[in-house]
């Protein structure tokens, strides 16, 4: 568990998109985002107060989060001086980069001397159990996609926000590096050893109040040749009571697989439900979350209406039009 | 790749079952099994010549294979003296035990000094790629099970033997520890990092002659809550042209999951085919392999006839009655 609140390190981000981890934290856990720290040439801006390490310390910050990704996931030499200073000033560091903080000899040495923690959320820090398939108390919802990167994480975060606004008990459960940095906890599922994947999700979503919802962050797609095993384990470990279908209608092929067309929402519904009912026979598909970022407002509304009519399910773009329809469907279940 | 031939180390095996790795090698790669080495109190016997290390060396043995599993997968102190002597006598060591040879300080030190190799097939020795989903030349068949441990490995090995007897081009591709020790190569899929599972199977089953069959060793089950993600990755990485359904009819629940009934063969066929056709639209289910070890001959024959009539597919127990029917079905494809 990463200690909060955070100072968001934007480094020398070449543009706003490179700082999407910081953006996620600022959007979804604004109470964790006390300030930002930018180096010369940084082109990203979260609209947060720019702080020195000393100012952040005075404001109660516990952890400097690397909120920027750079080419190859490398920890830049330009960053090193600042990261070392942060450790010396009493901050922990948290990173989701492919190259690990702990593998940088200078950072590891300073962390050891200062007694600070290096959180590399790219890889697991827990020895997960093998899944036992036993039914747990409480309710769980999972977004499954026609493809990778169609907005499953944002769907779960939008739903969490709406559920909290309604006073419902709900917890976003992160299964990827960005989600873990946003919430400070979770399972980096893509880095878990095969035998323990489903068990890691059981561990992440334990027994809870009967009226509590875990909003499990989706990963991959049952139809994606590279990552479908991860999705399968997520469904079987998560034991969802409800599934949301996630889709990005303008994509011409599966992400990273030029030869593969996207499946239809019907095909996704049928396969995901068959698979989910192995572990939870009561599971239902309750709605559709469409990522309409590449459509005009008129196109998006038209597409959503068409999907609702065709599938007989509420459909929305939760980021653009709110998650109320999806939360209504959960509440009705 | 493990160097052959082998001396099979049976240690102080309490019974024949404890030496099932050695049994597998002796049954399926008899040309690799030059002799056996047993310690005092060993109750297992492969019917091979008992050899000292010196005799095995003279007979051309390259590797001492630990062909026995003991409680907890531990490397017994009783074994240590012999294993050290084996390294000193010029043998490599190979083991599928949970506890790794390389983690035993004395073995690691002697291996370093003598220049011998410690093969721990429990864990990967290769950095696998992420799957690209591209169609490969050659043909592939995979057994998928209603449950774990229903005989998928033996089905593939029986088919390989029958195919070789007919002069067909066929290669068993091991995906588990026992299979790797039997053949000297393969992917320990249950120990691969989630993101690389499907890629490891693409790596294992590369482009080949158009009339060559890879017989991919099955793992887990799409219906097994603990391991279904592994099975999914195996199907999507393997791109099978043909599926065999594997089943053990006397089992009352899924292995290790008391609350879970086994799926029907129909349900397995439908789900496995849906999943396999994502990566290979031409995939067909060609037959059923039934593990009838707990049935009388009459019961077994009756059950197989019933399955053939119900599913319209050839059904056999390949270990008991031969794999000819399954190979006929492949040849007809």
XYZ file of C-alpha atoms in Angstrom:
666
model
C 0.000 0.000 0.000
C 1.402 3.347 -1.093
C 1.210 6.129 1.510
C -0.826 9.201 0.505
C -1.057 12.081 -0.272
C 1.129 12.410 -3.344
C 3.320 14.938 -5.079
C 2.933 14.222 -8.805
C 6.261 14.200 -10.620
C 5.770 15.237 -14.248
C 9.468 15.310 -15.120
C 10.208 16.641 -18.574
C 6.994 15.265 -20.101
C 6.929 16.175 -23.817
C 3.143 16.596 -23.816
C 0.016 16.174 -21.677
C -0.565 12.584 -22.872
C 2.806 11.443 -21.497
C 1.547 12.364 -18.027
C -1.570 10.199 -18.153
C -0.782 8.515 -14.848
C -0.714 11.916 -13.142
C -3.900 12.864 -14.981
C -5.601 9.702 -13.711
C -4.658 10.447 -10.122
C -5.789 14.056 -10.424
C -9.097 13.055 -12.061
C -9.996 10.153 -9.776
C -8.250 10.735 -6.471
C -7.962 14.552 -6.340
C -7.666 14.321 -2.556
C -4.341 12.464 -3.056
C -2.958 15.052 -5.512
C -1.515 17.861 -3.386
C 0.795 19.323 -5.990
C 2.946 18.792 -9.061
C 6.689 18.968 -9.648
C 7.960 19.784 -13.134
C 11.476 19.910 -14.543
C 12.700 22.367 -17.169
C 11.007 21.777 -20.487
C 7.957 19.995 -19.063
C 4.986 20.432 -21.404
C 2.384 18.805 -19.143
C 0.324 20.638 -16.533
C -2.246 19.128 -14.175
C -3.401 22.558 -13.003
C -2.106 21.764 -9.515
C 0.180 23.993 -7.422
C 3.830 23.663 -8.516
C 5.754 22.638 -5.406
C 9.345 22.163 -4.370
C 10.126 19.089 -2.304
C 10.272 21.274 0.807
C 6.851 22.789 0.079
C 5.373 19.352 -0.526
C 6.880 18.091 2.719
C 5.293 21.001 4.581
C 1.959 20.185 2.916
C 2.073 16.639 4.333
C 3.004 14.739 1.160
C 4.248 11.190 1.827
C 5.057 9.852 -1.636
C 6.488 11.235 -4.875
C 4.655 9.448 -7.685
C 6.243 9.276 -11.122
C 3.215 10.432 -13.067
C 4.860 10.399 -16.466
C 5.919 7.680 -18.885
C 8.909 8.235 -21.127
C 10.175 6.286 -24.074
C 10.866 2.658 -23.177
C 9.785 3.086 -19.573
C 13.327 4.102 -18.653
C 14.201 6.091 -15.545
C 15.820 9.152 -17.073
C 19.161 10.498 -15.872
C 17.543 13.938 -15.819
C 15.196 12.631 -13.143
C 17.769 10.957 -10.962
C 18.972 13.997 -9.052
C 15.416 14.925 -8.105
C 14.463 11.361 -7.131
C 17.506 11.046 -4.899
C 16.644 14.379 -3.254
C 13.084 13.211 -2.690
C 14.303 10.117 -0.826
C 16.697 12.256 1.215
C 13.790 14.565 2.065
C 11.757 11.696 3.482
C 9.461 10.805 0.584
C 8.755 7.296 -0.643
C 8.830 6.856 -4.426
C 6.190 5.107 -6.524
C 6.539 4.153 -10.183
C 4.782 2.027 -12.758
C 7.635 2.139 -15.263
C 8.972 -1.030 -16.863
C 12.452 -0.289 -15.550
C 12.264 -0.688 -11.801
C 13.323 1.879 -9.231
C 14.878 -0.922 -7.203
C 17.165 -1.841 -10.090
C 18.752 1.628 -10.089
C 21.732 1.163 -7.813
C 21.878 4.782 -6.655
C 18.172 4.924 -5.779
C 18.299 1.563 -4.030
C 21.308 2.657 -1.983
C 19.768 5.961 -0.893
C 16.447 4.277 -0.051
C 18.306 1.768 2.107
C 20.191 4.458 3.979
C 17.180 6.744 4.449
C 14.769 3.920 5.254
C 12.342 4.962 2.500
C 10.281 2.615 0.324
C 10.540 2.210 -3.464
C 7.142 1.098 -4.797
C 7.511 -0.571 -8.187
C 3.888 -1.297 -9.019
C 4.896 -2.915 -12.328
C 5.515 -6.184 -10.486
C 3.734 -7.961 -7.614
C 4.849 -7.433 -4.048
C 2.633 -10.224 -2.663
C 2.852 -14.031 -2.930
C -0.662 -14.736 -4.155
C -2.543 -17.982 -3.442
C -3.934 -20.394 -6.018
C -7.638 -19.631 -6.549
C -10.056 -21.802 -4.573
C -13.205 -20.754 -6.445
C -15.205 -20.390 -3.207
C -18.114 -17.963 -3.269
C -17.365 -14.747 -1.399
C -19.845 -12.361 0.224
C -20.512 -8.988 -1.327
C -21.038 -8.090 -4.972
C -18.632 -7.612 -7.842
C -18.874 -5.987 -11.246
C -16.344 -6.296 -14.056
C -16.047 -4.590 -17.428
C -15.083 -6.933 -20.259
C -14.005 -5.512 -23.593
C -14.220 -6.344 -27.265
C -10.536 -5.298 -27.239
C -7.756 -4.038 -24.960
C -7.635 -0.354 -23.982
C -11.263 0.457 -24.744
C -11.931 2.317 -21.478
C -12.569 -0.425 -18.921
C -10.644 1.341 -16.143
C -12.370 4.668 -16.706
C -15.742 2.910 -16.761
C -15.099 1.391 -13.331
C -13.815 4.697 -11.939
C -16.810 6.614 -13.328
C -19.154 4.068 -11.769
C -17.359 4.281 -8.430
C -17.748 8.068 -8.396
C -21.449 7.829 -9.223
C -22.016 5.113 -6.600
C -20.257 7.141 -3.903
C -22.361 10.172 -4.854
C -25.437 8.008 -4.247
C -24.097 6.761 -0.925
C -23.594 3.222 -2.191
C -20.753 1.078 -0.866
C -18.277 0.666 -3.699
C -14.530 0.131 -4.106
C -12.512 0.351 -7.306
C -10.083 -2.590 -7.387
C -7.041 -1.862 -9.506
C -5.545 -4.646 -11.645
C -3.095 -2.549 -13.663
C -0.204 -0.203 -13.001
C -2.073 3.060 -13.585
C -5.000 1.944 -11.453
C -2.631 0.926 -8.662
C -0.911 4.311 -8.684
C -4.288 6.090 -8.693
C -5.636 4.199 -5.699
C -2.402 3.247 -3.936
C -3.146 -0.482 -3.998
C -4.042 -3.390 -6.292
C -2.718 -6.343 -8.286
C -0.461 -5.860 -11.361
C -2.187 -8.797 -13.029
C -0.165 -8.835 -16.237
C 2.981 -9.489 -14.181
C 1.577 -12.320 -12.025
C 2.786 -15.908 -12.566
C 0.237 -17.915 -14.594
C -0.798 -20.323 -11.834
C -1.634 -17.506 -9.434
C -3.573 -15.111 -11.676
C -7.092 -16.058 -10.583
C -5.920 -16.361 -6.988
C -4.547 -12.827 -7.064
C -8.002 -11.538 -8.009
C -9.676 -13.539 -5.235
C -7.122 -11.936 -2.895
C -7.946 -8.474 -4.281
C -11.708 -8.848 -3.858
C -12.282 -10.596 -0.511
C -15.468 -11.164 1.478
C -17.320 -7.925 2.041
C -20.705 -6.528 3.126
C -23.604 -8.009 1.188
C -24.447 -4.583 -0.228
C -20.855 -3.668 -1.121
C -19.725 -3.591 -4.748
C -16.182 -4.237 -5.870
C -15.605 -2.478 -9.192
C -12.874 -4.677 -10.630
C -10.673 -3.036 -13.244
C -10.886 -5.022 -16.482
C -7.849 -6.158 -18.487
C -7.324 -7.372 -22.034
C -10.118 -9.138 -23.872
C -11.314 -12.720 -24.231
C -10.899 -12.081 -27.964
C -7.340 -10.729 -27.830
C -4.863 -13.459 -28.781
C -2.035 -11.939 -26.728
C -3.825 -11.308 -23.422
C -7.007 -13.419 -23.337
C -5.617 -15.669 -20.598
C -5.327 -12.683 -18.304
C -8.955 -11.742 -18.957
C -10.089 -15.311 -18.343
C -8.337 -15.432 -14.978
C -9.813 -12.058 -14.087
C -13.342 -13.327 -14.726
C -12.847 -16.602 -12.872
C -11.021 -15.017 -9.950
C -13.420 -12.083 -9.792
C -16.673 -14.128 -9.747
C -18.604 -11.158 -11.114
C -22.313 -10.772 -10.354
C -22.542 -8.221 -13.146
C -20.666 -7.633 -16.389
C -20.400 -4.427 -18.384
C -19.521 -4.756 -22.073
C -16.885 -2.222 -23.169
C -16.355 -1.194 -26.773
C -14.654 1.385 -28.982
C -16.669 1.461 -32.226
C -14.183 3.220 -34.519
C -11.356 0.735 -34.215
C -10.566 -1.152 -37.417
C -8.719 -4.072 -35.842
C -7.677 -5.507 -32.467
C -5.009 -3.430 -30.749
C -1.588 -4.651 -31.899
C -3.106 -7.434 -34.057
C -3.635 -6.067 -37.585
C -5.121 -9.331 -38.847
C -7.875 -9.513 -36.245
C -11.279 -7.832 -36.527
C -13.095 -6.835 -33.348
C -15.860 -9.183 -32.206
C -19.451 -7.981 -32.081
C -20.968 -6.938 -28.764
C -23.277 -9.956 -29.097
C -20.330 -12.316 -29.396
C -18.661 -10.696 -26.398
C -21.848 -10.922 -24.342
C -22.315 -14.607 -25.122
C -18.728 -15.681 -24.492
C -18.200 -13.581 -21.375
C -21.453 -14.733 -19.826
C -20.720 -18.398 -20.560
C -17.326 -18.053 -18.927
C -18.516 -16.009 -15.928
C -21.368 -18.403 -15.137
C -18.846 -21.194 -14.571
C -17.973 -19.469 -11.291
C -21.168 -17.478 -10.693
C -24.317 -18.931 -12.303
C -26.266 -15.799 -11.328
C -24.032 -13.467 -13.324
C -25.813 -11.054 -15.690
C -24.696 -8.585 -18.331
C -26.176 -5.281 -17.136
C -25.010 -2.643 -19.575
C -22.687 -1.389 -22.288
C -19.939 1.225 -21.885
C -18.934 2.759 -25.196
C -15.788 4.822 -25.647
C -17.037 7.513 -28.046
C -13.983 9.779 -27.948
C -13.559 9.601 -31.712
C -17.249 10.338 -32.473
C -19.192 13.581 -32.584
C -21.915 14.090 -30.013
C -24.589 13.231 -32.604
C -22.711 10.135 -33.764
C -22.189 8.990 -30.194
C -25.823 9.441 -29.188
C -26.980 7.692 -32.333
C -24.639 4.778 -31.754
C -25.681 4.411 -28.114
C -29.372 4.407 -29.043
C -28.739 1.772 -31.690
C -26.848 -0.435 -29.208
C -29.605 -0.076 -26.612
C -32.237 -1.128 -29.123
C -30.184 -4.003 -30.510
C -28.950 -5.521 -27.242
C -31.791 -4.498 -24.927
C -29.255 -3.115 -22.451
C -28.556 0.400 -21.164
C -25.626 1.924 -23.050
C -23.618 5.034 -22.283
C -20.207 6.588 -22.589
C -19.634 6.867 -18.834
C -16.814 9.393 -19.194
C -18.763 11.635 -21.584
C -22.358 11.200 -20.457
C -22.011 9.842 -16.922
C -22.366 6.369 -15.461
C -25.866 6.810 -14.042
C -27.464 4.271 -16.406
C -24.914 1.615 -15.496
C -25.267 2.251 -11.777
C -29.065 2.164 -12.097
C -28.692 -1.266 -13.672
C -26.468 -2.464 -10.810
C -28.893 -1.105 -8.238
C -31.750 -2.965 -9.964
C -29.928 -6.295 -9.962
C 17.409 -28.251 -23.932
C 18.406 -31.123 -21.668
C 21.163 -33.397 -23.000
C 20.207 -37.062 -23.444
C 20.367 -39.946 -22.690
C 19.353 -40.034 -19.034
C 20.057 -41.960 -15.888
C 16.767 -41.975 -13.959
C 17.247 -41.172 -10.297
C 14.514 -42.857 -8.240
C 15.969 -41.907 -4.841
C 14.154 -43.454 -1.903
C 10.739 -43.392 -3.627
C 8.146 -44.832 -1.202
C 6.137 -46.415 -4.033
C 5.895 -46.676 -7.814
C 3.532 -43.688 -8.080
C 6.120 -41.367 -6.542
C 8.354 -42.089 -9.541
C 5.827 -41.070 -12.182
C 8.263 -38.719 -13.905
C 10.680 -41.621 -14.403
C 7.773 -43.797 -15.547
C 6.803 -41.182 -18.115
C 10.311 -41.032 -19.535
C 10.577 -44.813 -19.640
C 7.134 -45.166 -21.313
C 7.474 -42.364 -23.881
C 11.181 -41.881 -24.521
C 12.620 -45.347 -23.785
C 15.621 -44.469 -25.960
C 16.524 -41.759 -23.394
C 16.230 -44.127 -20.391
C 19.537 -45.979 -20.185
C 19.332 -47.036 -16.554
C 18.020 -46.288 -13.077
C 19.733 -45.366 -9.830
C 18.027 -46.251 -6.550
C 18.974 -45.475 -2.958
C 18.433 -47.797 0.007
C 14.733 -48.301 0.693
C 13.562 -47.360 -2.805
C 10.233 -49.078 -3.548
C 9.990 -48.016 -7.201
C 11.391 -49.987 -10.112
C 11.278 -49.039 -13.800
C 12.585 -52.433 -14.884
C 15.737 -50.743 -16.188
C 19.328 -51.803 -15.402
C 20.450 -50.511 -11.986
C 23.588 -48.481 -12.620
C 26.247 -46.733 -10.610
C 27.315 -43.285 -11.790
C 30.467 -44.822 -13.289
C 28.447 -47.418 -15.213
C 26.071 -44.753 -16.488
C 29.012 -42.620 -17.577
C 30.450 -45.575 -19.498
C 27.044 -46.111 -21.115
C 27.083 -42.552 -22.466
C 24.597 -40.929 -20.078
C 24.695 -37.127 -20.103
C 22.080 -36.140 -17.507
C 20.849 -37.468 -14.178
C 17.099 -36.808 -14.077
C 15.331 -36.663 -10.742
C 12.489 -38.987 -11.666
C 10.802 -38.965 -8.279
C 8.685 -36.438 -6.372
C 8.826 -36.350 -2.623
C 6.646 -34.571 -0.116
C 6.630 -30.804 -0.707
C 8.923 -31.031 -3.703
C 11.951 -30.732 -1.426
C 15.448 -31.861 -2.400
C 16.138 -34.437 0.276
C 19.362 -34.473 2.276
C 19.535 -38.191 1.538
C 19.850 -37.296 -2.131
C 22.451 -34.581 -1.809
C 25.543 -36.763 -1.602
C 24.572 -38.593 -4.768
C 23.649 -35.412 -6.652
C 26.989 -33.828 -5.781
C 28.797 -36.976 -6.944
C 26.842 -36.908 -10.193
C 27.997 -33.345 -10.924
C 31.559 -34.293 -10.055
C 31.291 -37.240 -12.464
C 30.346 -34.971 -15.341
C 26.563 -35.309 -15.406
C 24.127 -32.428 -15.719
C 21.149 -32.568 -13.339
C 17.488 -32.081 -14.313
C 14.604 -31.636 -11.913
C 10.960 -30.586 -11.964
C 10.698 -30.177 -8.187
C 9.237 -27.025 -6.666
C 12.436 -26.423 -4.723
C 15.062 -25.527 -7.266
C 18.423 -27.206 -7.672
C 19.999 -23.781 -8.199
C 18.779 -22.645 -4.777
C 20.757 -25.402 -3.036
C 24.045 -23.696 -2.260
C 26.150 -26.860 -2.317
C 24.767 -28.011 -5.665
C 25.121 -24.561 -7.186
C 28.738 -24.339 -6.005
C 29.724 -27.754 -7.360
C 27.952 -27.090 -10.665
C 29.895 -23.847 -11.002
C 33.222 -25.491 -10.307
C 32.588 -28.493 -12.558
C 30.952 -26.497 -15.339
C 27.818 -28.661 -15.283
C 24.258 -27.415 -15.868
C 21.392 -27.531 -13.364
C 18.096 -27.763 -15.296
C 15.195 -26.589 -13.148
C 12.288 -27.180 -15.500
C 9.812 -25.845 -12.918
C 10.536 -22.311 -14.098
C 11.188 -20.759 -17.521
C 14.720 -20.357 -18.809
C 13.659 -18.233 -21.787
C 12.404 -14.640 -22.065
C 9.254 -15.277 -24.097
C 7.736 -12.715 -26.478
C 4.223 -11.279 -26.323
C 1.997 -13.227 -28.713
C 1.468 -11.643 -32.131
C -1.403 -13.900 -33.218
C 0.076 -14.391 -36.686
C -0.831 -17.585 -38.515
C 2.023 -20.081 -38.611
C 2.639 -22.828 -41.156
C 2.134 -26.446 -40.170
C -0.690 -28.018 -38.187
C -1.406 -28.132 -34.471
C -3.638 -30.272 -32.300
C -4.473 -29.603 -28.653
C -6.361 -31.634 -26.066
C -8.735 -29.564 -23.928
C -10.235 -31.075 -20.800
C -13.455 -30.938 -18.825
C -11.040 -30.757 -15.857
C -7.352 -30.726 -14.941
C -5.377 -33.982 -14.883
C -7.724 -35.986 -17.077
C -5.016 -37.434 -19.312
C -4.269 -34.680 -21.823
C -0.504 -35.297 -21.794
C -0.869 -39.042 -22.256
C -3.352 -38.461 -25.078
C -0.837 -36.309 -26.947
C 1.993 -38.796 -26.326
C -0.153 -41.747 -27.460
C -1.062 -39.853 -30.614
C 2.571 -38.966 -31.297
C 3.557 -42.631 -31.031
C 0.778 -43.706 -33.391
C 1.623 -40.940 -35.860
C 5.303 -41.866 -35.884
C 4.345 -45.516 -36.440
C 2.412 -44.373 -39.511
C 5.324 -42.273 -40.740
C 3.522 -38.981 -40.114
C 5.470 -35.881 -39.100
C 4.549 -35.148 -35.495
C 6.177 -33.540 -32.455
C 4.916 -33.599 -28.886
C 5.313 -30.086 -27.435
C 5.594 -30.158 -23.651
C 3.931 -27.408 -21.610
C 4.401 -28.927 -18.140
C 7.272 -30.107 -15.993
C 6.797 -33.836 -16.557
C 6.442 -33.384 -20.284
C 9.587 -31.251 -20.388
C 11.609 -33.888 -18.533
C 10.249 -36.608 -20.822
C 11.202 -34.821 -24.025
C 14.070 -32.641 -22.796
C 12.441 -29.385 -23.903
C 9.272 -27.295 -23.602
C 7.563 -24.417 -21.790
C 6.626 -24.625 -18.087
C 3.454 -22.663 -18.811
C 2.116 -22.495 -15.263
C 5.251 -20.583 -14.243
C 5.224 -18.049 -17.093
C 4.357 -14.377 -16.395
C 0.745 -13.613 -17.393
C 1.525 -11.266 -20.287
C 3.799 -13.784 -21.986
C 1.731 -16.988 -21.714
C 0.314 -17.019 -25.238
C 3.638 -15.823 -26.622
C 5.448 -18.721 -24.965
C 3.193 -21.147 -26.834
C 3.761 -19.372 -30.149
C 7.492 -19.715 -29.406
C 7.040 -23.424 -28.634
C 5.147 -24.196 -31.851
C 6.840 -22.225 -34.627
C 6.406 -22.389 -38.395
C 6.821 -25.915 -39.664
C 6.214 -28.118 -42.715
C 2.635 -27.925 -43.963
C 2.138 -31.642 -43.206
C 3.758 -31.508 -39.762
C 1.615 -31.775 -36.614
C 2.541 -30.227 -33.293
C 0.862 -32.205 -30.521
C 0.605 -29.502 -27.873
C 0.342 -30.758 -24.312
C -2.890 -29.472 -22.760
C -3.073 -27.763 -19.359
C -5.890 -27.017 -16.938
C -9.422 -26.503 -18.219
C -11.476 -23.564 -19.466
C -13.920 -24.608 -16.732
C -11.402 -24.757 -13.869
C -11.595 -21.562 -11.793
C -7.974 -21.787 -10.681
C -6.240 -22.418 -14.009
C -8.611 -21.433 -16.829
C -6.443 -18.467 -17.808
C -3.572 -20.821 -18.552
C -5.812 -22.938 -20.786
C -7.095 -19.857 -22.589
C -3.564 -18.683 -23.355
C -2.655 -22.173 -24.525
C -5.513 -22.172 -27.026
C -4.833 -18.665 -28.314
C -1.065 -19.140 -28.465
C -1.395 -22.620 -29.966
C -3.794 -21.706 -32.817
C -5.002 -25.316 -32.988
C -6.366 -26.709 -36.231
C -7.844 -29.611 -34.284
C -9.096 -30.060 -30.732
C -9.472 -33.298 -28.798
C -11.927 -33.276 -25.873
C -10.504 -34.998 -22.776
C -12.654 -36.345 -19.963
C -12.596 -38.589 -16.886
C -16.189 -39.775 -16.402
C -16.025 -41.006 -12.801
C -14.974 -37.734 -11.209
C -17.592 -36.234 -8.879
C -16.251 -32.665 -8.924
C -13.518 -30.485 -10.435
C -10.061 -31.341 -9.137
C -9.416 -29.310 -5.979
C -12.785 -27.492 -6.248
C -15.370 -29.476 -4.241
C -18.205 -27.074 -5.090
C -17.794 -27.369 -8.853
C -19.397 -30.044 -11.036
C -17.653 -31.049 -14.252
C -19.058 -29.541 -17.454
C -20.591 -31.773 -20.105
C -18.573 -32.719 -23.166
C -21.050 -30.668 -25.195
C -20.377 -27.571 -23.123
C -16.632 -28.112 -23.445
C -16.899 -28.564 -27.217
C -18.926 -25.382 -27.647
C -16.765 -23.164 -25.446
C -13.413 -24.488 -26.656
C -14.407 -24.190 -30.292
C -15.709 -20.629 -29.842
C -12.430 -19.638 -28.200
C -10.176 -21.474 -30.668
C -11.908 -19.995 -33.714
C -10.935 -16.502 -32.564
C -7.390 -17.342 -33.659
C -8.088 -20.117 -36.186
C -11.533 -19.977 -37.820
C -10.898 -23.381 -39.444
C -10.459 -25.182 -36.116
C -12.511 -28.362 -35.642
C -13.152 -30.738 -32.753
C -12.034 -34.096 -34.134
C -12.418 -36.594 -31.310
C -12.815 -37.466 -27.650
C -10.153 -38.984 -25.381
C -11.662 -40.622 -22.311
C -9.598 -41.636 -19.309
C -11.304 -44.920 -18.360
C -8.812 -46.076 -15.730
C -11.524 -46.353 -13.078
C -13.944 -48.327 -15.311
C -14.099 -51.990 -16.246
C -13.508 -52.922 -19.870
C -17.241 -53.355 -20.427
C -18.056 -50.054 -18.748
C -15.386 -48.269 -20.739
C -16.499 -49.670 -24.088
C -20.112 -48.883 -23.288
C -19.263 -45.322 -22.301
C -17.168 -44.735 -25.427
C -19.947 -46.043 -27.685
C -22.451 -43.767 -25.961
C -20.174 -40.725 -26.394
C -19.602 -41.513 -30.071
C -23.340 -41.753 -30.685
C -24.150 -38.612 -28.698
C -21.421 -36.300 -30.017
C -20.921 -37.806 -33.461
C -17.157 -37.920 -32.861
C -14.665 -40.784 -32.588
C -14.027 -41.607 -28.924
C -11.333 -43.774 -27.375
C -9.170 -44.201 -24.321
C -5.887 -43.713 -26.180
C -3.784 -45.242 -23.395
C -6.005 -48.326 -23.058
C -7.285 -48.862 -26.583
C -4.810 -46.946 -28.711
C -4.977 -43.569 -30.426
C -5.708 -44.871 -33.947
C -9.199 -43.362 -34.088
C -7.908 -39.924 -33.112
C -5.055 -40.069 -35.600
C -7.470 -41.222 -38.330
C -9.524 -38.130 -37.588
C -6.451 -35.882 -37.865
C -5.415 -37.527 -41.107
C -8.923 -36.934 -42.511
C -8.922 -33.235 -41.628
